[in-house]
Coordinates of C-alpha atoms in Angstrom, one line a residue:
Chain A
M181 CA 0.0 0.0 0.0
A182 CA 1.2 3.5 -0.9
R183 CA 1.6 5.7 2.2
P184 CA -1.7 7.5 2.8
I185 CA -1.6 11.3 2.6
L186 CA -3.4 13.4 5.2
Y187 CA -4.3 17.0 4.3
D188 CA -3.9 18.3 7.8
Y189 CA -3.8 21.3 10.1
A190 CA -2.6 21.0 13.6
R191 CA -5.5 22.7 15.3
S192 CA -8.2 21.4 13.1
S193 CA -10.2 19.1 15.4
A194 CA -11.5 17.1 12.4
A195 CA -7.9 16.5 11.2
Y196 CA -6.9 15.7 14.8
R197 CA -9.5 12.9 14.8
I198 CA -7.9 11.3 11.8
R199 CA -4.4 11.6 13.2
I200 CA -5.6 9.7 16.3
A201 CA -7.4 7.0 14.2
L202 CA -4.4 6.5 11.9
N203 CA -2.1 6.2 15.0
L204 CA -4.4 3.8 16.7
K205 CA -4.5 1.6 13.6
G206 CA -0.7 1.8 13.3
V207 CA -0.8 3.3 9.8
D208 CA 2.2 5.4 8.8
Y209 CA 1.1 8.5 6.8
E210 CA 2.4 11.6 5.2
Q211 CA 1.1 15.0 6.4
R212 CA 0.5 17.8 4.0
L213 CA -0.2 21.1 5.7
V214 CA -3.2 23.2 4.6
N215 CA -2.9 26.5 6.4
L216 CA -6.4 27.4 7.5
L217 CA -5.4 30.8 9.0
E218 CA -4.0 31.7 5.6
G219 CA -7.1 30.4 3.8
E220 CA -5.3 27.7 1.8
Q221 CA -8.4 25.4 2.3
Q222 CA -10.4 27.7 0.0
G223 CA -7.8 27.9 -2.8
D224 CA -8.2 26.1 -6.1
D225 CA -5.3 23.7 -5.3
Y226 CA -7.0 22.4 -2.2
R227 CA -10.5 22.6 -3.7
S228 CA -9.3 20.1 -6.3
V229 CA -8.5 17.7 -3.5
N230 CA -11.7 18.4 -1.5
P231 CA -14.4 20.5 -3.1
Q232 CA -15.8 21.3 0.4
G233 CA -12.7 23.3 1.1
L234 CA -12.5 21.7 4.6
V235 CA -9.7 19.7 6.2
P236 CA -9.1 16.8 6.6
A237 CA -9.0 14.8 3.4
L238 CA -7.2 11.5 3.2
E239 CA -5.7 10.0 0.0
I240 CA -5.7 6.2 0.5
D241 CA -6.0 3.2 -1.8
G242 CA -6.2 5.5 -4.8
Q243 CA -9.2 7.3 -3.3
R244 CA -9.7 10.8 -1.9
L245 CA -11.9 10.5 1.1
T246 CA -13.5 13.5 2.9
Q247 CA -15.5 13.9 6.1
S248 CA -13.7 12.7 9.2
L249 CA -16.4 10.3 10.4
A250 CA -16.6 8.7 7.0
I251 CA -12.8 8.4 6.9
I252 CA -12.7 6.8 10.4
S253 CA -15.3 4.3 9.4
Y254 CA -13.3 3.5 6.2
L255 CA -10.1 3.0 8.2
D256 CA -12.0 0.8 10.7
S257 CA -13.1 -1.5 7.8
R258 CA -9.7 -1.4 6.1
F259 CA -7.6 -2.0 9.2
P260 CA -9.9 -3.9 11.6
M261 CA -7.6 -4.0 14.7
P262 CA -8.1 -2.5 17.2
P263 CA -11.8 -2.0 16.4
L264 CA -13.2 1.5 16.8
L265 CA -16.8 0.5 16.0
S266 CA -18.3 -2.5 17.7
T267 CA -19.6 -5.4 15.6
S268 CA -22.8 -5.4 17.8
I269 CA -25.3 -3.1 16.0
V270 CA -26.6 -1.8 19.3
D271 CA -23.2 -0.8 20.6
R272 CA -22.2 0.6 17.2
A273 CA -25.4 2.8 17.2
H274 CA -24.4 4.0 20.8
V275 CA -20.8 4.8 19.8
T276 CA -21.9 6.5 16.6
G277 CA -24.6 8.4 18.4
M278 CA -22.1 9.8 20.9
A279 CA -19.6 10.7 18.1
L280 CA -22.4 12.5 16.2
A281 CA -23.5 14.3 19.3
I282 CA -20.1 16.1 19.0
A283 CA -19.5 16.0 15.3
C284 CA -23.0 17.3 14.4
D285 CA -24.2 19.2 17.4
I286 CA -21.1 20.9 18.8
H287 CA -18.2 21.1 16.4
P288 CA -19.9 22.6 13.3
L289 CA -21.2 25.5 15.3
N290 CA -17.7 26.5 16.5
N291 CA -15.8 26.0 13.3
L292 CA -13.5 28.7 12.1
R293 CA -15.7 29.6 9.1
V294 CA -18.7 30.0 11.4
L295 CA -16.8 32.2 13.9
R296 CA -15.7 34.4 11.1
Y297 CA -19.2 34.8 9.8
L298 CA -20.3 35.8 13.3
T299 CA -17.5 38.4 13.8
G300 CA -17.3 39.5 10.2
T301 CA -20.7 39.5 8.5
L302 CA -22.7 39.8 11.7
G303 CA -20.3 42.1 13.6
I304 CA -20.5 40.1 16.8
D305 CA -17.8 41.2 19.4
E306 CA -15.2 38.9 20.9
A307 CA -17.1 38.4 24.2
A308 CA -20.3 37.4 22.4
K309 CA -18.3 35.1 20.1
N310 CA -16.7 33.4 23.2
A311 CA -20.1 33.0 24.9
W312 CA -21.4 31.4 21.7
Y313 CA -18.4 29.0 21.6
A314 CA -18.9 28.0 25.3
H315 CA -22.7 27.8 25.0
W316 CA -22.6 25.0 22.3
I317 CA -19.9 23.0 24.1
T318 CA -21.6 23.3 27.5
D319 CA -25.0 22.4 26.1
G320 CA -23.6 19.5 24.0
F321 CA -21.3 18.1 26.7
A322 CA -24.3 18.1 29.2
A323 CA -26.2 15.9 26.8
L324 CA -23.2 13.7 26.0
E325 CA -22.4 13.2 29.7
A326 CA -26.0 11.9 30.2
L327 CA -25.8 9.7 27.1
A328 CA -22.4 8.3 28.0
A329 CA -22.5 7.9 31.8
P330 CA -24.6 4.7 32.1
R331 CA -22.3 2.6 29.9
A332 CA -18.9 4.3 30.2
G333 CA -16.0 2.5 31.8
D334 CA -12.4 3.7 31.3
F335 CA -13.7 5.0 28.0
L336 CA -17.0 6.3 26.6
L337 CA -18.2 2.7 26.0
D338 CA -16.7 0.1 28.3
N339 CA -13.0 -0.2 28.6
S340 CA -11.4 0.3 25.2
P341 CA -11.3 3.4 23.1
S342 CA -13.9 3.7 20.3
M343 CA -14.7 6.2 17.6
A344 CA -16.5 8.2 20.3
D345 CA -13.3 8.7 22.2
V346 CA -11.5 9.6 19.0
I347 CA -14.1 12.4 18.6
L348 CA -14.2 13.5 22.2
V349 CA -10.5 14.2 22.7
P350 CA -10.2 17.0 20.2
Q351 CA -13.4 18.6 21.4
M352 CA -12.1 18.6 25.0
Y353 CA -8.9 20.2 23.7
N354 CA -11.0 23.0 22.2
A355 CA -13.1 23.4 25.3
R356 CA -9.9 23.9 27.4
R357 CA -8.4 26.3 24.9
F358 CA -11.5 28.5 25.3
N359 CA -11.6 28.0 29.1
V360 CA -15.0 26.3 29.2
P361 CA -15.6 24.8 32.7
L362 CA -15.7 21.0 32.6
D363 CA -16.5 20.1 36.3
A364 CA -20.1 19.1 35.4
F365 CA -18.9 16.4 33.0
P366 CA -17.0 13.8 35.1
T367 CA -17.4 11.0 32.7
L368 CA -16.0 13.1 29.8
V369 CA -13.1 14.3 31.9
R370 CA -12.2 10.8 33.1
T371 CA -12.4 9.1 29.7
D372 CA -10.6 12.0 28.0
A373 CA -7.7 11.6 30.5
N374 CA -7.5 7.9 29.9
A375 CA -7.5 8.4 26.2
C376 CA -4.8 11.1 26.3
A377 CA -2.5 8.7 28.3
I378 CA -2.4 6.4 25.2
E379 CA 0.5 7.2 22.9
A380 CA -1.7 7.1 19.7
F381 CA -3.8 9.9 21.1
A382 CA -0.8 11.8 22.7
N383 CA 1.1 11.8 19.4
A384 CA -1.8 13.3 17.5
H385 CA -2.0 16.4 19.8
P386 CA -1.8 19.7 18.0
D387 CA 1.4 20.7 20.0
R388 CA 3.1 17.5 18.8
Q389 CA 2.7 18.3 15.1
S390 CA 5.8 19.5 13.3
Q391 CA 3.9 22.5 11.9
G392 CA 3.1 23.6 15.4
A393 CA -0.3 24.4 16.9
Chain B
M200 CA -40.8 -7.4 16.9
A201 CA -42.7 -4.7 18.8
R202 CA -43.7 -1.8 16.6
P203 CA -40.9 0.8 16.8
I204 CA -41.8 4.2 18.2
L205 CA -40.5 7.3 16.5
Y206 CA -40.4 10.6 18.5
D207 CA -41.2 12.8 15.6
Y208 CA -42.0 16.3 14.5
A209 CA -43.3 16.9 10.9
R210 CA -40.9 19.7 10.0
S211 CA -37.8 18.4 11.8
S212 CA -35.4 17.4 9.0
A213 CA -33.6 14.9 11.2
A214 CA -37.0 13.2 12.0
Y215 CA -38.0 13.4 8.3
R216 CA -34.8 11.4 7.4
I217 CA -35.9 8.6 9.8
R218 CA -39.5 8.5 8.4
I219 CA -38.0 8.1 4.9
A220 CA -35.6 5.3 6.1
L221 CA -38.4 3.4 7.9
N222 CA -40.6 3.7 4.9
L223 CA -37.9 2.5 2.5
K224 CA -37.3 -0.5 4.8
G225 CA -41.0 -1.2 5.0
V226 CA -41.0 -1.0 8.8
D227 CA -44.4 0.0 10.3
Y228 CA -43.9 2.4 13.2
E229 CA -45.8 4.5 15.7
Q230 CA -45.3 8.3 15.7
R231 CA -45.2 10.3 18.9
L232 CA -45.4 14.0 18.4
V233 CA -42.8 16.1 20.2
N234 CA -43.9 19.7 19.6
L235 CA -40.7 21.7 18.9
L236 CA -42.5 25.0 18.7
E237 CA -43.9 24.5 22.1
G238 CA -40.5 23.4 23.5
E239 CA -41.6 19.9 24.4
Q240 CA -38.1 18.6 23.4
Q241 CA -36.6 20.4 26.3
G242 CA -39.1 19.1 28.9
D243 CA -38.2 16.4 31.5
D244 CA -40.5 13.9 29.9
Y245 CA -38.7 14.0 26.6
R246 CA -35.2 14.4 28.1
S247 CA -35.8 11.1 29.8
V248 CA -36.1 9.6 26.3
N249 CA -33.3 11.6 24.7
P250 CA -31.0 13.6 27.1
Q251 CA -30.0 15.7 24.1
G252 CA -33.5 17.1 23.9
L253 CA -33.5 16.8 20.1
V254 CA -35.8 14.8 17.8
P255 CA -35.7 12.2 16.5
A256 CA -35.3 9.3 18.9
L257 CA -36.3 5.8 17.9
E258 CA -37.4 3.0 20.3
I259 CA -36.6 -0.3 18.7
D260 CA -35.6 -3.7 19.8
G261 CA -35.8 -2.6 23.4
Q262 CA -33.2 0.2 22.8
R263 CA -33.6 4.0 22.6
L264 CA -31.5 5.2 19.7
T265 CA -30.6 8.9 19.0
Q266 CA -28.8 10.8 16.2
S267 CA -30.4 10.3 12.8
L268 CA -27.4 8.9 11.0
A269 CA -26.7 6.4 13.7
I270 CA -30.3 5.3 13.5
I271 CA -30.2 4.9 9.8
S272 CA -27.1 2.9 10.0
Y273 CA -28.7 0.7 12.6
L274 CA -31.8 0.2 10.5
D275 CA -29.7 -0.7 7.5
S276 CA -27.9 -3.5 9.5
R277 CA -31.2 -4.6 11.0
F278 CA -33.2 -4.6 7.8
P279 CA -30.7 -5.1 5.0
M280 CA -33.0 -4.7 2.0
P281 CA -33.0 -2.4 0.2
P282 CA -29.5 -1.4 1.2
L283 CA -28.9 2.3 2.0
L284 CA -25.1 1.8 2.6
S285 CA -23.1 -0.1 0.1
T286 CA -21.1 -3.1 1.1
S287 CA -18.1 -1.7 -0.8
I288 CA -16.0 0.3 1.7
V289 CA -15.1 2.9 -1.0
D290 CA -18.7 3.5 -2.0
R291 CA -19.8 3.5 1.7
A292 CA -17.3 6.2 2.5
H293 CA -18.5 8.2 -0.5
V294 CA -22.2 7.9 0.5
T295 CA -21.4 8.6 4.2
G296 CA -19.2 11.6 3.2
M297 CA -22.1 13.1 1.1
A298 CA -24.6 12.5 4.0
L299 CA -22.2 14.1 6.5
A300 CA -21.6 17.1 4.2
I301 CA -25.3 17.9 4.9
A302 CA -25.7 16.5 8.4
C303 CA -22.5 18.2 9.8
D304 CA -21.9 21.2 7.6
I305 CA -25.3 22.5 6.7
H306 CA -28.1 21.3 8.9
P307 CA -26.7 22.0 12.4
L308 CA -26.1 25.7 11.5
N309 CA -29.8 26.1 10.6
N310 CA -31.4 24.2 13.4
L311 CA -34.2 25.9 15.3
R312 CA -32.1 26.2 18.5
V313 CA -29.4 28.0 16.6
L314 CA -31.7 30.4 14.8
R315 CA -33.3 31.2 18.2
Y316 CA -29.8 32.0 19.6
L317 CA -29.1 34.3 16.7
T318 CA -32.4 36.2 17.0
G319 CA -32.7 36.0 20.8
T320 CA -29.3 36.2 22.5
L321 CA -27.5 37.9 19.6
G322 CA -30.4 40.1 18.5
I323 CA -30.0 39.4 14.8
D324 CA -32.9 40.7 12.7
E325 CA -35.0 38.5 10.4
A326 CA -33.2 39.5 7.2
A327 CA -29.8 38.7 8.6
K328 CA -31.2 35.4 9.9
N329 CA -32.5 34.5 6.5
A330 CA -29.2 35.4 4.9
W331 CA -27.4 33.2 7.4
Y332 CA -29.8 30.3 6.6
A333 CA -29.3 30.7 2.9
H334 CA -25.5 31.1 3.2
W335 CA -24.8 27.7 4.7
I336 CA -27.2 25.9 2.3
T337 CA -25.7 27.6 -0.7
D338 CA -22.1 27.0 0.4
G339 CA -22.8 23.4 1.4
F340 CA -24.8 22.5 -1.7
A341 CA -22.0 23.9 -3.9
A342 CA -19.6 21.6 -2.3
L343 CA -22.0 18.6 -2.4
E344 CA -22.8 19.3 -6.1
A345 CA -19.0 19.0 -6.8
L346 CA -18.6 15.9 -4.7
A347 CA -21.7 14.1 -6.1
A348 CA -21.7 15.0 -9.8
P349 CA -18.9 12.6 -11.0
R350 CA -20.6 9.5 -9.7
A351 CA -24.3 10.4 -9.6
G352 CA -26.9 8.7 -11.8
D353 CA -30.6 8.8 -11.0
F354 CA -29.5 9.2 -7.4
L355 CA -26.5 10.7 -5.6
L356 CA -24.6 7.5 -6.1
D357 CA -25.5 5.5 -9.2
N358 CA -29.1 4.5 -9.8
S359 CA -30.6 3.5 -6.4
P360 CA -31.3 5.6 -3.4
S361 CA -28.7 5.6 -0.6
M362 CA -28.4 7.2 2.8
A363 CA -27.1 10.3 1.0
D364 CA -30.5 10.7 -0.8
V365 CA -32.3 10.1 2.5
I366 CA -30.4 13.1 3.9
L367 CA -30.6 15.3 0.8
V368 CA -34.4 15.3 0.4
P369 CA -35.2 17.0 3.8
Q370 CA -32.5 19.6 3.2
M371 CA -33.9 20.4 -0.2
Y372 CA -37.3 20.9 1.4
N373 CA -35.7 23.3 3.9
A374 CA -34.0 25.2 1.0
R375 CA -37.2 25.7 -0.8
R376 CA -39.1 26.7 2.3
F377 CA -36.5 29.5 2.7
N378 CA -36.5 30.4 -1.0
V379 CA -32.9 29.5 -1.6
P380 CA -32.1 29.4 -5.3
L381 CA -31.1 25.9 -6.5
D382 CA -30.3 26.5 -10.2
A383 CA -26.5 26.0 -9.5
F384 CA -27.1 22.5 -8.2
P385 CA -28.4 20.4 -11.2
T386 CA -27.3 17.1 -9.7
L387 CA -29.0 17.8 -6.4
V388 CA -32.2 19.0 -8.1
R389 CA -32.4 16.0 -10.4
T390 CA -31.7 13.3 -7.8
D391 CA -34.1 15.0 -5.3
A392 CA -36.9 14.9 -7.9
N393 CA -36.2 11.2 -8.5
A394 CA -36.3 10.5 -4.8
C395 CA -39.4 12.4 -4.2
A396 CA -41.2 10.4 -6.9
I397 CA -40.7 7.3 -4.7
E398 CA -43.7 6.6 -2.4
A399 CA -41.4 5.9 0.7
F400 CA -40.0 9.5 0.3
A401 CA -43.3 11.1 -0.6
N402 CA -45.1 9.6 2.4
A403 CA -42.5 11.0 4.8
H404 CA -43.0 14.6 3.6
P405 CA -43.9 17.0 6.4
D406 CA -47.3 17.9 4.7
R407 CA -48.3 14.2 4.7
Q408 CA -47.9 13.8 8.5
S409 CA -51.2 13.7 10.5
Q410 CA -49.9 16.3 12.9
G411 CA -49.4 18.7 9.9
A412 CA -46.3 20.7 8.9

């Protein structure tokens, strides 16, 4: 297999998810920097890789894949061990539901392009922008805590990391970066700490990327 | 099997997706109305069903499932025919990627709770709210059109409906309701029309629900 190419940006949480998943699967990959702060994701070069103009994209097996959850699901089929999605359809629905509670209901609202629309087009000030950011994390984490607590162990489902943990860790990083209080979410704090202690998660951290965070 | 119970609201696009999927799979189900305009989704009764306070939720096989894409994936494993997700991992990643391009990058930004935050907390006027709504659809549909066009046939992937079509149809309904121009998206317009001609899609339309739209 040719070495997969990840179109990456250190602080992109969606790219961070893919770095974790590739590391967990033990897949060596090449990183290509797409500088979001310089707008490279909207340039024609990158749009020819991903018409959405969003990172990440992954070139693998002669395909160009987009959307981080679709990529993780592909990687989980392609490299089955360790599994990130259970073979039990009930457990898979639970893990996917927790992942989507972040990927649909928190993360898109706090994306760079959305924050720019708020401060640019809508003229929202910095304090209101930060309140917006914290609001969707706090609201979303409260729901996720309730969803996760009954079946969580060391990780969000039982005692091994799943796709839900892969999605949680970058969102916790964002929450801390914006000083969102996390005391009300003990299950999330505990499972995040356990995940971050694993080398595959730790090596995917924005501060550990050669391009810097 | 006990008849599944769908916690539903006619105009909720996420619930509309599940009505389509259940109809396509030929699964008879009971509808329980959660009146979003009256805030029932945030009440304790409904929070005990879904801690996220969002519709839909589906009670099936003794489980309570949340998150529409996780529910569709469950239904596709539980009732394999007709398939909504390909068995080819490349095609499945493509279909899932198109579905997520709507479910993550358009729909969450235009959700009722987000529009209420914009007009309430942020004091945005009606015109700016409608421009926000149209902006994310237009931006997202442009990307989806480019993603879909190379491999679309009668439907978003080839010639049978997939999970991507199940997600597209409710988003097209929203776009029309807010008068968003669609001329730039011929693949989406064509495949949406083909899907809407199928009884399973037509019967899931908001106007066809007993509770009204």
